Short mmCIF file of C-alpha atoms and ligand atoms in Angstrom, two decimals:
data_model
loop_
_atom_site.label_atom_id
_atom_site.label_comp_id
_atom_site.label_asym_id
_atom_site.label_seq_id
_atom_site.Cartn_x
_atom_site.Cartn_y
_atom_site.Cartn_z
CA MET A 82 -1.13 0.46 29.84
CA SER A 83 -3.82 1.89 27.62
CA ALA A 84 -2.48 1.63 24.07
CA LEU A 85 0.68 0.12 22.60
CA LEU A 86 1.99 -0.02 19.05
CA VAL A 87 3.97 -3.10 18.09
CA HIS A 88 6.03 -3.94 15.03
CA LEU A 89 8.49 -6.45 13.63
CA GLY A 90 12.15 -5.42 13.31
CA ASP A 91 12.16 -5.12 9.52
CA GLN A 92 9.57 -2.31 9.61
CA ALA A 93 10.89 -0.51 12.70
CA GLY A 94 11.48 2.78 10.88
CA PRO A 95 7.95 3.58 9.67
CA ALA A 96 6.37 1.95 12.74
CA GLN A 97 8.37 4.10 15.14
CA ALA A 98 7.62 7.18 13.05
CA LEU A 99 3.91 6.40 13.33
CA ALA A 100 4.21 5.85 17.09
CA ARG A 101 5.89 9.26 17.45
CA ALA A 102 3.27 10.96 15.27
CA ALA A 103 0.41 9.33 17.21
CA ALA A 104 2.13 9.80 20.60
CA LEU A 105 1.95 6.09 21.38
CA PRO A 106 4.45 3.88 23.20
CA CYS A 107 6.08 1.47 20.79
CA ALA A 108 7.74 -1.93 21.18
CA ALA A 109 9.25 -4.55 18.91
CA ILE A 110 8.01 -8.10 18.57
CA ALA A 111 10.73 -10.75 18.55
CA SER A 112 10.48 -13.28 15.76
CA HIS A 113 12.28 -16.57 15.25
CA THR A 114 11.95 -18.76 12.19
CA PHE A 115 12.45 -22.45 12.90
CA PRO A 116 14.34 -24.59 10.36
CA ASP A 117 11.05 -25.87 8.97
CA GLY A 118 9.78 -22.31 8.31
CA GLU A 119 7.38 -22.06 11.25
CA LEU A 120 7.43 -18.81 13.20
CA ARG A 121 7.74 -18.16 16.92
CA LEU A 122 6.70 -14.66 17.94
CA THR A 123 7.24 -13.09 21.35
CA LEU A 124 5.01 -10.21 22.32
CA PRO A 125 6.42 -7.41 24.51
CA PHE A 126 3.86 -8.27 27.22
CA GLY A 127 2.56 -11.44 28.80
CA ALA A 128 -0.67 -12.66 30.31
CA GLY A 129 -1.90 -10.13 32.88
CA GLN A 130 0.14 -7.26 31.38
CA ALA A 131 -1.75 -6.73 28.11
CA PRO A 132 -2.57 -3.19 26.99
CA ARG A 133 -6.22 -2.31 26.52
CA GLN A 134 -5.59 -1.31 22.91
CA LEU A 135 -3.03 -2.81 20.56
CA VAL A 136 -1.92 -1.28 17.29
CA ILE A 137 -0.10 -3.74 15.04
CA TYR A 138 2.00 -2.04 12.34
CA ARG A 139 2.55 -4.56 9.54
CA SER A 140 2.65 -3.53 5.91
CA LEU A 141 1.81 -6.64 3.91
CA HIS A 142 4.21 -6.62 0.98
CA GLN A 143 5.44 -10.22 0.34
CA PRO A 144 2.44 -11.11 2.42
CA ASN A 145 2.26 -14.80 3.20
CA ASP A 146 4.43 -14.96 6.35
CA LYS A 147 3.31 -11.48 7.39
CA LEU A 148 -0.35 -12.46 7.33
CA ILE A 149 0.41 -15.42 9.62
CA GLU A 150 2.32 -13.05 11.94
CA VAL A 151 -0.66 -10.73 12.15
CA LEU A 152 -3.03 -13.59 12.93
CA LEU A 153 -0.68 -15.01 15.57
CA MET A 154 -0.12 -11.61 17.23
CA ALA A 155 -3.79 -10.68 17.21
CA GLY A 156 -4.98 -14.10 18.37
CA GLN A 157 -2.62 -14.16 21.35
CA ALA A 158 -3.29 -10.55 22.27
CA ARG A 159 -7.03 -11.24 22.28
CA ALA A 160 -6.50 -14.34 24.43
CA TRP A 161 -4.64 -12.15 26.93
CA GLY A 162 -7.45 -9.66 27.12
CA VAL A 163 -6.65 -6.88 24.63
CA ARG A 164 -9.93 -5.08 24.01
CA GLN A 165 -9.21 -3.35 20.70
CA ILE A 166 -6.81 -4.55 18.03
CA VAL A 167 -6.08 -2.23 15.09
CA LEU A 168 -3.93 -3.32 12.18
CA VAL A 169 -2.09 -0.55 10.37
CA ALA A 170 -1.18 -2.14 7.04
CA PRO A 171 -0.21 0.70 4.68
CA TYR A 172 -0.02 -1.92 1.92
CA LEU A 173 -2.88 -4.39 2.12
CA ALA A 174 -2.11 -7.52 0.13
CA TYR A 175 -4.34 -9.72 -2.02
CA MET A 176 -6.73 -6.90 -2.89
CA ARG A 177 -6.24 -7.28 -6.67
CA GLN A 178 -7.75 -10.77 -6.84
CA ASP A 179 -11.23 -9.37 -6.24
CA ILE A 180 -13.25 -11.53 -8.64
CA SER A 181 -12.80 -14.90 -10.30
CA PHE A 182 -11.21 -13.80 -13.54
CA HIS A 183 -11.36 -17.46 -14.69
CA PRO A 184 -13.61 -20.30 -13.52
CA GLY A 185 -12.50 -21.70 -10.19
CA GLU A 186 -10.14 -18.85 -9.24
CA VAL A 187 -10.18 -18.03 -5.54
CA VAL A 188 -11.42 -14.52 -4.76
CA SER A 189 -8.51 -13.91 -2.39
CA GLN A 190 -9.67 -10.41 -1.44
CA ARG A 191 -12.89 -11.70 0.13
CA VAL A 192 -11.45 -14.87 1.67
CA LEU A 193 -8.51 -13.12 3.36
CA GLY A 194 -10.66 -10.12 4.19
CA ARG A 195 -13.00 -12.31 6.22
CA ILE A 196 -10.11 -14.08 7.96
CA LEU A 197 -8.47 -10.77 8.96
CA ALA A 198 -11.79 -9.32 10.11
CA GLN A 199 -12.27 -12.22 12.57
CA SER A 200 -9.09 -11.13 14.39
CA LEU A 201 -9.29 -7.35 14.20
CA ASP A 202 -11.43 -4.48 15.42
CA GLY A 203 -9.89 -1.89 13.15
CA LEU A 204 -7.88 -1.62 9.96
CA ILE A 205 -6.08 1.35 8.45
CA THR A 206 -4.59 1.08 5.01
CA VAL A 207 -3.54 3.29 2.11
CA ASP A 208 -4.78 3.20 -1.47
CA PRO A 209 -6.12 -0.34 -1.26
CA HIS A 210 -6.92 -1.84 -4.62
CA LEU A 211 -10.71 -1.61 -4.30
CA HIS A 212 -11.76 -1.14 -7.87
CA ARG A 213 -14.82 -3.34 -7.98
CA VAL A 214 -16.06 -2.68 -4.45
CA ALA A 215 -17.06 0.68 -3.05
CA THR A 216 -15.71 0.47 0.50
CA LEU A 217 -12.92 -1.22 2.44
CA THR A 218 -15.42 -2.92 4.75
CA GLU A 219 -16.86 -4.83 1.80
CA ALA A 220 -13.44 -6.41 1.36
CA VAL A 221 -12.46 -6.62 5.04
CA PRO A 222 -15.58 -6.47 7.18
CA VAL A 223 -14.06 -4.95 10.36
CA PRO A 224 -16.05 -2.60 12.61
CA GLN A 225 -13.56 0.27 12.09
CA ALA A 226 -11.99 0.59 8.67
CA SER A 227 -10.10 3.47 7.15
CA ALA A 228 -8.84 3.55 3.56
CA LEU A 229 -6.55 6.57 3.13
CA SER A 230 -5.17 8.00 -0.06
CA ALA A 231 -1.55 8.99 -0.59
CA ALA A 232 -2.36 10.89 -3.79
CA PRO A 233 -2.35 14.37 -2.15
CA ALA A 234 0.97 13.66 -0.40
CA LEU A 235 2.51 12.32 -3.62
CA ALA A 236 1.21 15.33 -5.54
CA ALA A 237 2.68 17.71 -2.97
CA HIS A 238 6.02 15.91 -3.29
CA VAL A 239 5.89 16.16 -7.09
CA GLY A 240 5.16 19.88 -6.74
CA ARG A 241 8.16 20.36 -4.42
CA MET A 242 10.50 18.35 -6.67
CA LEU A 243 9.53 20.03 -9.94
CA GLY A 244 9.25 23.51 -8.48
CA ALA A 245 6.43 26.04 -8.65
CA ALA A 246 7.48 27.26 -12.12
CA VAL A 247 6.90 23.86 -13.74
CA SER A 248 3.39 22.60 -14.47
CA PRO A 249 3.55 18.91 -15.30
CA VAL A 250 0.99 16.74 -17.08
CA LEU A 251 -0.21 14.07 -14.69
CA ILE A 252 -1.03 10.76 -16.35
CA GLY A 253 -2.71 7.68 -14.87
CA PRO A 254 -1.69 4.48 -16.60
CA ASP A 255 -5.13 2.84 -16.45
CA SER A 256 -8.76 3.69 -15.80
CA GLU A 257 -8.38 2.47 -12.21
CA SER A 258 -5.97 5.32 -11.47
CA ALA A 259 -8.61 7.95 -12.36
CA PRO A 260 -9.47 8.84 -8.72
CA TRP A 261 -5.80 9.42 -7.79
CA ILE A 262 -5.23 11.48 -10.90
CA ALA A 263 -8.26 13.65 -10.20
CA SER A 264 -7.19 14.28 -6.61
CA ALA A 265 -3.51 14.88 -7.46
CA ALA A 266 -4.29 17.14 -10.43
CA ALA A 267 -6.56 19.21 -8.18
CA GLU A 268 -3.71 19.50 -5.63
CA LEU A 269 -1.24 20.64 -8.32
CA GLY A 270 -3.69 22.52 -10.52
CA CYS A 271 -2.25 20.92 -13.65
CA ALA A 272 -3.37 19.12 -16.81
CA SER A 273 -4.07 15.41 -16.59
CA GLY A 274 -5.25 12.36 -18.46
CA VAL A 275 -5.87 8.66 -17.94
CA CYS A 276 -4.73 5.84 -20.23
CA SER A 277 -6.65 2.67 -20.95
CA LYS A 278 -4.88 -0.61 -20.31
CA VAL A 279 -5.40 -4.22 -21.30
CA ARG A 280 -3.38 -6.77 -19.34
CA HIS A 281 -2.47 -9.95 -21.21
CA GLY A 282 -0.38 -11.51 -18.45
CA ASP A 283 1.77 -10.72 -15.42
CA GLN A 284 4.39 -9.00 -17.58
CA HIS A 285 2.47 -8.02 -20.69
CA VAL A 286 0.23 -4.97 -20.86
CA GLU A 287 -1.08 -2.87 -23.73
CA ILE A 288 -1.68 0.81 -23.09
CA THR A 289 -3.57 3.41 -25.10
CA LEU A 290 -2.56 6.95 -24.20
CA PRO A 291 -5.20 9.63 -23.56
CA ASP A 292 -5.78 12.47 -25.96
CA VAL A 293 -3.69 14.97 -23.96
CA ASP A 294 -0.89 17.10 -25.43
CA VAL A 295 2.42 16.08 -23.82
CA GLN A 296 4.73 17.47 -26.54
CA GLY A 297 7.68 19.16 -24.80
CA ARG A 298 5.99 18.86 -21.38
CA PRO A 299 7.24 17.15 -18.22
CA VAL A 300 4.96 14.21 -17.47
CA VAL A 301 4.40 12.49 -14.14
CA LEU A 302 2.88 9.00 -14.10
CA LEU A 303 0.91 8.41 -10.91
CA ASP A 304 -0.29 4.95 -9.84
CA ASP A 305 -1.20 3.02 -6.72
CA ILE A 306 1.06 0.01 -7.30
CA ALA A 307 4.22 -0.71 -9.24
CA SER A 308 4.65 -4.49 -9.26
CA SER A 309 6.24 -5.91 -12.42
CA GLY A 310 6.79 -2.30 -13.56
CA ARG A 311 5.46 -3.16 -16.98
CA THR A 312 2.50 -0.78 -16.74
CA LEU A 313 4.81 2.16 -16.01
CA ALA A 314 7.40 1.08 -18.59
CA VAL A 315 4.91 0.73 -21.45
CA ALA A 316 3.22 4.02 -20.59
CA THR A 317 6.60 5.77 -20.39
CA ARG A 318 7.72 4.53 -23.79
CA GLY A 319 4.46 5.75 -25.31
CA LEU A 320 4.71 9.17 -23.68
CA LEU A 321 8.34 9.70 -24.74
CA ALA A 322 7.44 8.60 -28.29
CA ARG A 323 4.75 11.32 -28.24
CA GLY A 324 7.37 13.92 -27.37
CA ALA A 325 7.13 14.26 -23.57
CA ALA A 326 10.13 16.23 -22.30
CA SER A 327 10.58 13.87 -19.33
CA VAL A 328 8.65 11.18 -17.49
CA ASP A 329 8.79 10.84 -13.71
CA VAL A 330 6.88 8.30 -11.66
CA ALA A 331 5.08 8.62 -8.31
CA VAL A 332 3.54 5.51 -6.74
CA THR A 333 2.00 4.66 -3.40
CA HIS A 334 3.20 1.05 -3.19
CA ALA A 335 6.70 0.38 -4.48
CA LEU A 336 6.46 -3.40 -4.78
CA PHE A 337 8.93 -3.39 -7.72
CA ALA A 338 9.28 -7.16 -7.99
CA HIS A 339 12.48 -8.70 -9.45
CA ASP A 340 13.77 -6.52 -12.32
CA ALA A 341 10.86 -4.07 -12.22
CA LEU A 342 12.79 -0.96 -11.23
CA ALA A 343 15.45 -1.63 -13.88
CA VAL A 344 12.72 -2.12 -16.49
CA VAL A 345 11.11 1.19 -15.51
CA ARG A 346 14.40 3.06 -15.63
CA ALA A 347 15.34 1.41 -18.96
CA ALA A 348 12.06 2.68 -20.43
CA GLY A 349 13.34 6.21 -19.85
CA VAL A 350 11.84 7.22 -16.50
CA ARG A 351 13.86 10.02 -14.89
CA HIS A 352 12.80 10.01 -11.19
CA VAL A 353 10.85 7.38 -9.24
CA TRP A 354 9.20 8.55 -6.01
CA SER A 355 7.21 6.32 -3.67
CA THR A 356 5.69 6.43 -0.21
CA ASP A 357 7.12 4.35 2.62
CA ALA A 358 4.06 2.07 2.62
CA VAL A 359 6.48 -0.52 1.23
CA LEU A 360 10.11 0.01 2.20
CA HIS A 361 12.13 0.57 -0.96
CA GLU A 362 15.06 2.60 -2.22
CA THR A 363 12.64 4.94 -4.03
CA ASN A 364 10.80 5.99 -0.83
CA ALA A 365 10.45 9.75 -0.69
CA VAL A 366 7.08 10.36 0.99
CA PRO A 367 6.63 9.26 4.63
CA LEU A 368 3.09 8.35 5.62
CA ALA A 369 3.37 8.59 9.42
CA GLY A 370 1.38 11.84 9.66
CA LEU A 371 -1.43 10.58 7.42
CA LEU A 372 -1.67 7.28 9.32
CA ALA A 373 -1.56 8.96 12.73
CA GLY A 374 -4.42 11.24 11.70
CA ALA A 375 -6.57 8.19 11.04
CA LEU A 376 -5.38 6.18 14.03
CA ARG A 377 -6.11 8.71 16.77
CA PRO A 378 -9.90 8.83 16.25
CA LEU A 379 -10.08 5.03 15.96
CA LEU A 380 -8.43 4.61 19.36
CA VAL A 381 -10.56 7.31 20.95
CA ALA A 382 -13.73 5.79 19.52
CA ALA A 383 -13.02 2.34 21.00
CA PRO A 384 -15.71 0.96 23.25
CA GLY A 385 -14.60 1.19 26.92
C1 R5P B 212 -3.57 -2.01 -11.63
O1 R5P B 212 -4.73 -1.94 -11.65
C2 R5P B 212 -2.72 -1.18 -10.71
O2 R5P B 212 -3.28 0.06 -10.54
C3 R5P B 212 -1.31 -1.10 -11.24
O3 R5P B 212 -1.32 -0.37 -12.45
C4 R5P B 212 -0.74 -2.45 -11.50
O4 R5P B 212 -0.88 -3.26 -10.34
C5 R5P B 212 0.70 -2.35 -11.88
O5 R5P B 212 1.17 -3.62 -12.14
P1 R5P B 212 2.51 -3.86 -12.92
O6 R5P B 212 3.57 -3.02 -12.30
O7 R5P B 212 2.76 -5.34 -12.71
O8 R5P B 212 2.28 -3.57 -14.35
#
């Protein structure tokens, strides 16, 4: 077999959609958790039957066990002779801890990036949180790396949902969202602005709204990640206080930890749309086509 895409059962939907879009055979990996928490994985091939190229689909939300799974799968596949291993991780975890914010703090992005790179030949991800580094390979030094953006797909979805007659104001909740806002505003041809944000803790953010007129206008907040939801909630309250007619939210990675979605809705958000990078009830934008478009050339470009 030349190339095979594998996935764990909990992400079968988006993995199979990617396999269809990329015209790859697809198989599930069996996983058993022992009483002590250790994992036993069973690959869909054994020694002597390994494909030449292996695509591992594993989005890394709630990442700790999933990272171990990826390392176990990739390590065994390599030992059985797989020549090219590509991880498709639409959500790439630990990217936000990219400097020591306080003395002694582990720079998780770099440490985990190096560990992943030792096991992989390629990595495809979507809107990774790379705000203080220019390229994905600086964070994860793999030979083939592809950082895609979901902003155009989210913008297209917003356009479809609001209808051609409605021109929203697109707002980014912090300076780091500026690139997504620029690309989505270009797609929709609408007004936009970017807030400034100061984070005081996991659940406490302060947001200053941009000098953009939102009075009586529908606003869409666009961001890469919704985690505690506090960024979106605080921005929403500010926008509604300024007279926005409605606030909808479009995010790439719907982490929505604990009460986050309820907090966002309680702040007055009307619709929440997300991609299927992280499986969540708000998913509205499938990424299979975008991912397949990046995967095909990586597999073709593999050394023989
Ligand atoms: C920050 O830089 C990101 O772009 C998101 O705005 C942030 O991760 C959202 O976090 P939370 O939902 O916890 O406020």
